[in-house]
Short mmCIF file of C-alpha atoms and ligand atoms in Angstrom, two decimals:
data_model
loop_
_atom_site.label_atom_id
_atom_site.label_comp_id
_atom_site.label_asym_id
_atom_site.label_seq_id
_atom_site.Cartn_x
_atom_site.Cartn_y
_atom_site.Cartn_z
CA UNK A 29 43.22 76.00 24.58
CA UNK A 30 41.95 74.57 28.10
CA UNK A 31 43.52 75.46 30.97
CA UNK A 32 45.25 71.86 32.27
CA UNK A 33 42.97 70.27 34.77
CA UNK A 34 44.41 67.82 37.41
CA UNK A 35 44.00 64.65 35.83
CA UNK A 36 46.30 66.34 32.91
CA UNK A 37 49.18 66.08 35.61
CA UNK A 38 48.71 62.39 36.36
CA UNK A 39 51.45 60.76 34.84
CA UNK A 40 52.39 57.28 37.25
CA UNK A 41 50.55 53.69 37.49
CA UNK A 42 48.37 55.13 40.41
CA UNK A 43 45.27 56.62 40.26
CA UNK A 44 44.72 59.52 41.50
CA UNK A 45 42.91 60.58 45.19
CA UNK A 46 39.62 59.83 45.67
CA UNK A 47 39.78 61.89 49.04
CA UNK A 48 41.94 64.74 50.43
CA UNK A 49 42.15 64.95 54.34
CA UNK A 50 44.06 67.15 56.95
CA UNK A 51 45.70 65.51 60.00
CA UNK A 52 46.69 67.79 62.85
CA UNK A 53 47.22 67.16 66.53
CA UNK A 54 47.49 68.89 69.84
CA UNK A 55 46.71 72.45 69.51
CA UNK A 56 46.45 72.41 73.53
CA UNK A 57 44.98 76.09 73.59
CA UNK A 58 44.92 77.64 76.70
CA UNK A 59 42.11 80.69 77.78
CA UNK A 60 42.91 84.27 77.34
CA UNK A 61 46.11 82.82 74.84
CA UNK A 62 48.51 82.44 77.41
CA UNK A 63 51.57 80.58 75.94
CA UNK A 64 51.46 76.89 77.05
CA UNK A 65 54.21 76.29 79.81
CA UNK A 66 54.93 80.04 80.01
CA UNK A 67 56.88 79.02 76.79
CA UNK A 68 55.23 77.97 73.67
CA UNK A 69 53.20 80.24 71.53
CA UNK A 70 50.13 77.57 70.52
CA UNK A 71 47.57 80.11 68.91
CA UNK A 72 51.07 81.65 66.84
CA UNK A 73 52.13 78.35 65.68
CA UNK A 74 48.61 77.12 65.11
CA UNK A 75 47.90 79.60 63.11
CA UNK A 76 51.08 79.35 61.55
CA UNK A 77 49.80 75.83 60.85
CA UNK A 78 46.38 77.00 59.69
CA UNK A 79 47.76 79.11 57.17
CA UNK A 80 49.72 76.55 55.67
CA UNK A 81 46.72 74.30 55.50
CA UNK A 82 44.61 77.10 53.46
CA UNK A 83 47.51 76.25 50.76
CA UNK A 84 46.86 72.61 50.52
CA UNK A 85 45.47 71.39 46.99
CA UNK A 86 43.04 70.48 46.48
CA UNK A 87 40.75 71.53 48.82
CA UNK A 88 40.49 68.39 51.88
CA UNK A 89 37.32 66.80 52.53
CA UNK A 90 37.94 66.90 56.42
CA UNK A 91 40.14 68.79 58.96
CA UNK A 92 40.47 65.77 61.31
CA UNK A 93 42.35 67.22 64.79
CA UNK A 94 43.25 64.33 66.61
CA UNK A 95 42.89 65.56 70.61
CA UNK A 96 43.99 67.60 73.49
CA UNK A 97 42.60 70.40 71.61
CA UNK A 98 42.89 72.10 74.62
CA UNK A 99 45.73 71.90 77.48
CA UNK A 100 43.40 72.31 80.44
CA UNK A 101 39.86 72.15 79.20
CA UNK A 102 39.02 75.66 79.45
CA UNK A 103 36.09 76.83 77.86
CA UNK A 104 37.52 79.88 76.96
CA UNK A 105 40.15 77.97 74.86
CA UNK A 106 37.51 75.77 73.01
CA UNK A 107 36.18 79.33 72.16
CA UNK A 108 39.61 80.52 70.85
CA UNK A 109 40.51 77.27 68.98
CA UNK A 110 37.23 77.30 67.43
CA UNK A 111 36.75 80.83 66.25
CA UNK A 112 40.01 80.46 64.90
CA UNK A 113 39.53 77.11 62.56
CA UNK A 114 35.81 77.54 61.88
CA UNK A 115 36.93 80.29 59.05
CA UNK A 116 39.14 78.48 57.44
CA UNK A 117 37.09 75.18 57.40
CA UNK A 118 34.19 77.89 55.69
CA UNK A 119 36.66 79.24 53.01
CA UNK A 120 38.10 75.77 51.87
CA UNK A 121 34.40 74.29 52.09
CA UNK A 122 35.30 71.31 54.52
CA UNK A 123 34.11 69.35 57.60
CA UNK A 124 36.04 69.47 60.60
CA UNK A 125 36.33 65.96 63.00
CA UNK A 126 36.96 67.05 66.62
CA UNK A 127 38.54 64.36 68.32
CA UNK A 128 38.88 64.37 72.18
CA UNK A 129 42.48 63.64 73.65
CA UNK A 130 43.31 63.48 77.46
CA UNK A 131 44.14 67.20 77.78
CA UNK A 132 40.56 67.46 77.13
CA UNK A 133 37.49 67.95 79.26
CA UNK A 134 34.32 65.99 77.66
CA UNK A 135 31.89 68.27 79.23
CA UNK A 136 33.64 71.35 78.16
CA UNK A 137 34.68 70.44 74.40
CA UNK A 138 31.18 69.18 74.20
CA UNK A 139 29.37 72.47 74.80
CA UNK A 140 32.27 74.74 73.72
CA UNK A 141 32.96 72.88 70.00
CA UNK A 142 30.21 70.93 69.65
CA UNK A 143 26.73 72.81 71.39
CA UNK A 144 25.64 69.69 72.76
CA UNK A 145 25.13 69.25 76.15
CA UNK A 146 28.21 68.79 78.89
CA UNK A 147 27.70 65.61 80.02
CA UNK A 148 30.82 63.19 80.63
CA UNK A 149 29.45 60.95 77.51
CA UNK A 150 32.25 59.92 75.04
CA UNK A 151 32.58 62.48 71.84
CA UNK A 152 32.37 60.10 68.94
CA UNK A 153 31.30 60.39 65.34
CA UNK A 154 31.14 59.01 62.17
CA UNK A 155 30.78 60.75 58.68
CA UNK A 156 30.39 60.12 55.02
CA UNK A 157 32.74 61.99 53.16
CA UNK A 158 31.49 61.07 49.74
CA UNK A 159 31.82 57.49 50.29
CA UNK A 160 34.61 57.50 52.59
CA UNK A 161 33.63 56.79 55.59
CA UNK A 162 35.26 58.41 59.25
CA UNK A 163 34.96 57.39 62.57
CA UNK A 164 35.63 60.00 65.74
CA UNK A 165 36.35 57.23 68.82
CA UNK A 166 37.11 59.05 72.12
CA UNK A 167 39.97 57.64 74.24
CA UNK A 168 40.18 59.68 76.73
CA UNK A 169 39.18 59.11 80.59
CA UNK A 170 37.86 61.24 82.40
CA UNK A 171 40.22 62.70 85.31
CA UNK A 172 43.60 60.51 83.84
CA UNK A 173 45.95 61.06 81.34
CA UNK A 174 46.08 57.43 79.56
CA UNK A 175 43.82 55.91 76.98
CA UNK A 176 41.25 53.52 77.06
CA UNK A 177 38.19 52.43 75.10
CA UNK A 178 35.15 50.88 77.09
CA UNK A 179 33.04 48.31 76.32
CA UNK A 180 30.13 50.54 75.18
CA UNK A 181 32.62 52.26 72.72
CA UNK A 182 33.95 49.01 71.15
CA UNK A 183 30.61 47.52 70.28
CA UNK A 184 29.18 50.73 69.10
CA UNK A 185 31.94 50.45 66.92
CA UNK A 186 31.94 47.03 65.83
CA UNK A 187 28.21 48.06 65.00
CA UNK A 188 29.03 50.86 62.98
CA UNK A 189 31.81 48.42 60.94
CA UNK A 190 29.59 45.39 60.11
CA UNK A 191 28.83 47.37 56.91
CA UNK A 192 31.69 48.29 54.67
CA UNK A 193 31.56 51.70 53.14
CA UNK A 194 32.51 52.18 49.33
CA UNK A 195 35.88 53.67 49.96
CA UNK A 196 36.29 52.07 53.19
CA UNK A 197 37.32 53.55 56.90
CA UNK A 198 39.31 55.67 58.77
CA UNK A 199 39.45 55.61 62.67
CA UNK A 200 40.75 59.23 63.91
CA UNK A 201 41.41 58.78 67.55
CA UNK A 202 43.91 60.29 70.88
CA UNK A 203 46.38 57.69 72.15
CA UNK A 204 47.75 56.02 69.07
CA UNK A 205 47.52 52.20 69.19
CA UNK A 206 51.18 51.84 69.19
CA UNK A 207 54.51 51.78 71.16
CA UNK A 208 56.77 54.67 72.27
CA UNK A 209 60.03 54.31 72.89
CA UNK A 210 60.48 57.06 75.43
CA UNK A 211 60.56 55.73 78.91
CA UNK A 212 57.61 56.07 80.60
CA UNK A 213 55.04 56.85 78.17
CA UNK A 214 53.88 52.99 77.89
CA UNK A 215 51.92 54.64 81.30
CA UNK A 216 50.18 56.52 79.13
CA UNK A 217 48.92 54.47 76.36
CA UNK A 218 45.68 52.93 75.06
CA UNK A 219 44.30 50.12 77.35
CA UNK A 220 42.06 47.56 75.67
CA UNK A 221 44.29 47.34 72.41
CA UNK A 222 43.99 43.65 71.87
CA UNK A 223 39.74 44.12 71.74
CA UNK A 224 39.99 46.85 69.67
CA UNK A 225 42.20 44.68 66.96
CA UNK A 226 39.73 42.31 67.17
CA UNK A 227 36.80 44.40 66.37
CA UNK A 228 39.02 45.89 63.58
CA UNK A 229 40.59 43.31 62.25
CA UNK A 230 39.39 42.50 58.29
CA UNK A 231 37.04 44.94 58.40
CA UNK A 232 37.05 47.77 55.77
CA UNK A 233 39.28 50.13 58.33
CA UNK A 234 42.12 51.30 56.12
CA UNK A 235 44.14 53.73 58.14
CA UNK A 236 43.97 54.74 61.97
CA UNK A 237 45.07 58.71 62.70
CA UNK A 238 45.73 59.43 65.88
CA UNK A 239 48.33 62.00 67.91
CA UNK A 240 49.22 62.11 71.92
CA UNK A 241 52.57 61.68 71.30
CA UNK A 242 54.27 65.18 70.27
CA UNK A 243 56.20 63.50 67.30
CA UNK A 244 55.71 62.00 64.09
CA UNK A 245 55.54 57.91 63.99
CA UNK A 246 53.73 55.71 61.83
CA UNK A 247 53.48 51.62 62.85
CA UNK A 248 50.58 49.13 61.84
CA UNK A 249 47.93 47.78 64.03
CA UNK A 250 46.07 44.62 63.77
CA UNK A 251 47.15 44.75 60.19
CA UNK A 252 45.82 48.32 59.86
CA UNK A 253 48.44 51.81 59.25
CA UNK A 254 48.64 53.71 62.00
CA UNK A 255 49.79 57.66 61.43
CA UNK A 256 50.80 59.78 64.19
CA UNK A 257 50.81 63.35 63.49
CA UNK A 258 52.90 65.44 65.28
CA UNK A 259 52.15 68.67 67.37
CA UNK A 260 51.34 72.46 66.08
CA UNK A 261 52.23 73.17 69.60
CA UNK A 262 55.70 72.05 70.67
CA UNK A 263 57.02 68.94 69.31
CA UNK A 264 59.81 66.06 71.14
CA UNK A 265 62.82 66.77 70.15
CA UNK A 266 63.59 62.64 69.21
CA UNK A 267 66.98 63.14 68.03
CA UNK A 268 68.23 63.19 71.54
CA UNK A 269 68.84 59.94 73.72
CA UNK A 270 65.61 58.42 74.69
CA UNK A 271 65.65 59.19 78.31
CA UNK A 272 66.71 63.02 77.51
CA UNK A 273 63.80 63.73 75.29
CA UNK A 274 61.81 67.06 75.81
CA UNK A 275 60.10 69.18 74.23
CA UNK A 276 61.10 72.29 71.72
CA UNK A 277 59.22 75.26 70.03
CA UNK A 278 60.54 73.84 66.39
CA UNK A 279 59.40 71.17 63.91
CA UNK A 280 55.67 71.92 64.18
CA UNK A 281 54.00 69.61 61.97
CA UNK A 282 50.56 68.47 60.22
CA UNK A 283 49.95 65.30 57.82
CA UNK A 284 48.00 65.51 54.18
CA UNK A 285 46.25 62.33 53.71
CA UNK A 286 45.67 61.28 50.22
CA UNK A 287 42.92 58.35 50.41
CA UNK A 288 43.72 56.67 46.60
CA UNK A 289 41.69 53.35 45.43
CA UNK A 290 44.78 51.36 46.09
CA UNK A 291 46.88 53.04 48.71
CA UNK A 292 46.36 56.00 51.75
CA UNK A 293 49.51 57.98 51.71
CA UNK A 294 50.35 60.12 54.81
CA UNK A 295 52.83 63.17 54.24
CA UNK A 296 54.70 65.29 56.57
CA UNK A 297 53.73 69.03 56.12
CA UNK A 298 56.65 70.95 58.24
CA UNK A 299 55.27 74.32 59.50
CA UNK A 300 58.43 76.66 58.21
CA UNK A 301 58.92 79.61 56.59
CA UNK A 302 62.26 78.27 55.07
CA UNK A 303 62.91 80.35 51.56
CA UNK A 304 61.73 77.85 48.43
CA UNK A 305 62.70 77.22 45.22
CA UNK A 306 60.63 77.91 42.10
CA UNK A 307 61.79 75.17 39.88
CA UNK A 308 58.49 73.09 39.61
CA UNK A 309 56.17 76.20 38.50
CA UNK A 310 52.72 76.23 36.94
CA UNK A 311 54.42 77.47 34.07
CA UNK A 312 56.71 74.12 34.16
CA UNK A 313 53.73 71.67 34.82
CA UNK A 314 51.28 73.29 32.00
CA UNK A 315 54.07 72.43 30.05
CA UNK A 316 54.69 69.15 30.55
CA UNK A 317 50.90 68.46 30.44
CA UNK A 318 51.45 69.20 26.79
CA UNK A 319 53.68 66.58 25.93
CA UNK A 320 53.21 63.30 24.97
CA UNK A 321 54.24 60.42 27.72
CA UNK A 322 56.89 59.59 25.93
CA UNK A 323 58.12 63.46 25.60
CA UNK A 324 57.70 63.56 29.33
CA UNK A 325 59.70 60.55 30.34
CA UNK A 326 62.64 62.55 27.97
CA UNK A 327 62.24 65.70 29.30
CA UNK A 328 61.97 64.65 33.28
CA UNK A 329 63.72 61.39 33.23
CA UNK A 330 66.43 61.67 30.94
CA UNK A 331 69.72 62.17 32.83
CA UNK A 332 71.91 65.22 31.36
FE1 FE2 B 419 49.26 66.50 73.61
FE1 FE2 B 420 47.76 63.55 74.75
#
């Protein structure tokens, strides 16, 4: 008999994803791998992160890393951060979307991640992931910590939107186009937010990934899901009082994006090493791709 393939194990009214993508956010490597602050362990807990991420299946179509990649801009840390997710984009046969936050130095990501020239121009994208399309927009500014998008940026990007692609867009980008509600980080965020809804606004963009802020919040824009992964760095610890957040070496996290024809699902992926069950095996799930639906519904459903 055949070994069960994946569509054996679709069992619901959805169809299953057309695309796979990884979300992660603010590695902020530092040169020579000196921990961040004198306190967090970033290359540990991003390849901590990594690791988990070889796991994922099936393979993604893109490892989308959604800014300050680096803390300071080094180039030695654009070396580190490459050589260490360059191997693992090779062995799981996948793209990877560089995405400049404000942590970042154009010049330096540029030459170190990219071998283009260091110049101070904006590091955008786009690519065609079999039909899904995804769009790199850089919201950084140069020598400041908040976001913005200039006028050069927004109509390259209208251009690039005035013809839908078959499975539609995502925008990966820094400073999400949303609201925090820690004091003080409205300083911080994306300026130009009401152009960029226009430009966006019923076009084929389905989902907007973006990072900046350490934690994990989701929100819609112009009509348009917005996913904020969290950091593999240090994360905000959120469950305090607003004014008494900081930040804690605990809750690293990355997002798997499942891109389906009638829904983009964005799940939390906690970086832990927390013992697991072993309930659902393969064993379990060749087994139940034997049965008939209605045996299924019996055998899962059923309450005892
Ligand atoms: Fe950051
Ligand atoms: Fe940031």
């Amino acid at each position: 008999m055949p070994a069960p393939s994946d569509s054996d194990f679709v069992f619901g009214r959805h169809e299953p994803a057309s695309h796979v993508i990884i979300h992660v956010s603010d590695p902020h490597f530092l040169a020579d791998g000196v921990r961040l602050g004198g306190r967090y362990d970033v290359e540990e807990n991003f390849a901590r992160t990594l690791e988990a991420i070889r796991a994922v299946h099936p393979h993604p179509s893109a490892i989308v890393i959604t800014g300050d990649l680096t803390d300071l801009g080094e180039p030695d840390a654009y070396r580190r951060l490459r050589l260490a997710v360059e191997p693992v984009a090779e062995e799981l046969g996948t793209v990877i979307v560089w995405v400049a936050g404000n942590h970042d130095d154009r010049p330096a990501l540029r030459e170190g991640l990219l071998d283009l020239p260091p110049t101070q121009d904006p590091v955008t994208g786009v690519w065609d992931l079999d039909g899904l399309r995804l769009v790199a927009l850089d919201t950084s500014v140069p020598g400041w910590h908040h976001g913005d998008l200039d006028a050069g940026q927004l109509s390259w990007l209208a251009e690039v939107l005035s013809e839908p692609a078959p499975h539609g867009t995502l925008l990966a980008m820094h400073h999400p186009p949303l609201p925090s509600h820690l004091p003080l980080f409205d300083i911080l965020e994306l300026r130009h937010q009401d152009e960029l809804a226009e430009i966006i606004r019923d076009t084929d963009v389905r989902g907007i990934l973006a990072g900046h802020l350490h934690y994990s919040s989701h929100g819609t824009f112009a009509g348009v899901p917005v996913s904020v992964s969290s950091a593999t760095c240090y994360t905000m610890n959120v469950a305090r009082p607003a004014a008494d957040v900081n930040g804690m070496d605990a809750a690293q996290a990355f997002q798997i994006v499942h891109v389906r024809p009638d829904t983009i699902t964005h799940t939390v992926v906690p970086v832990t090493d927390a013992p697991t069950g072993d309930h659902f095996s393969a064993a379990w799930l060749e087994k139940m791709a034997l049965l008939s639906p209605d045996e299924r519904l019996e055998a899962f459903s059923r309450k005892r």
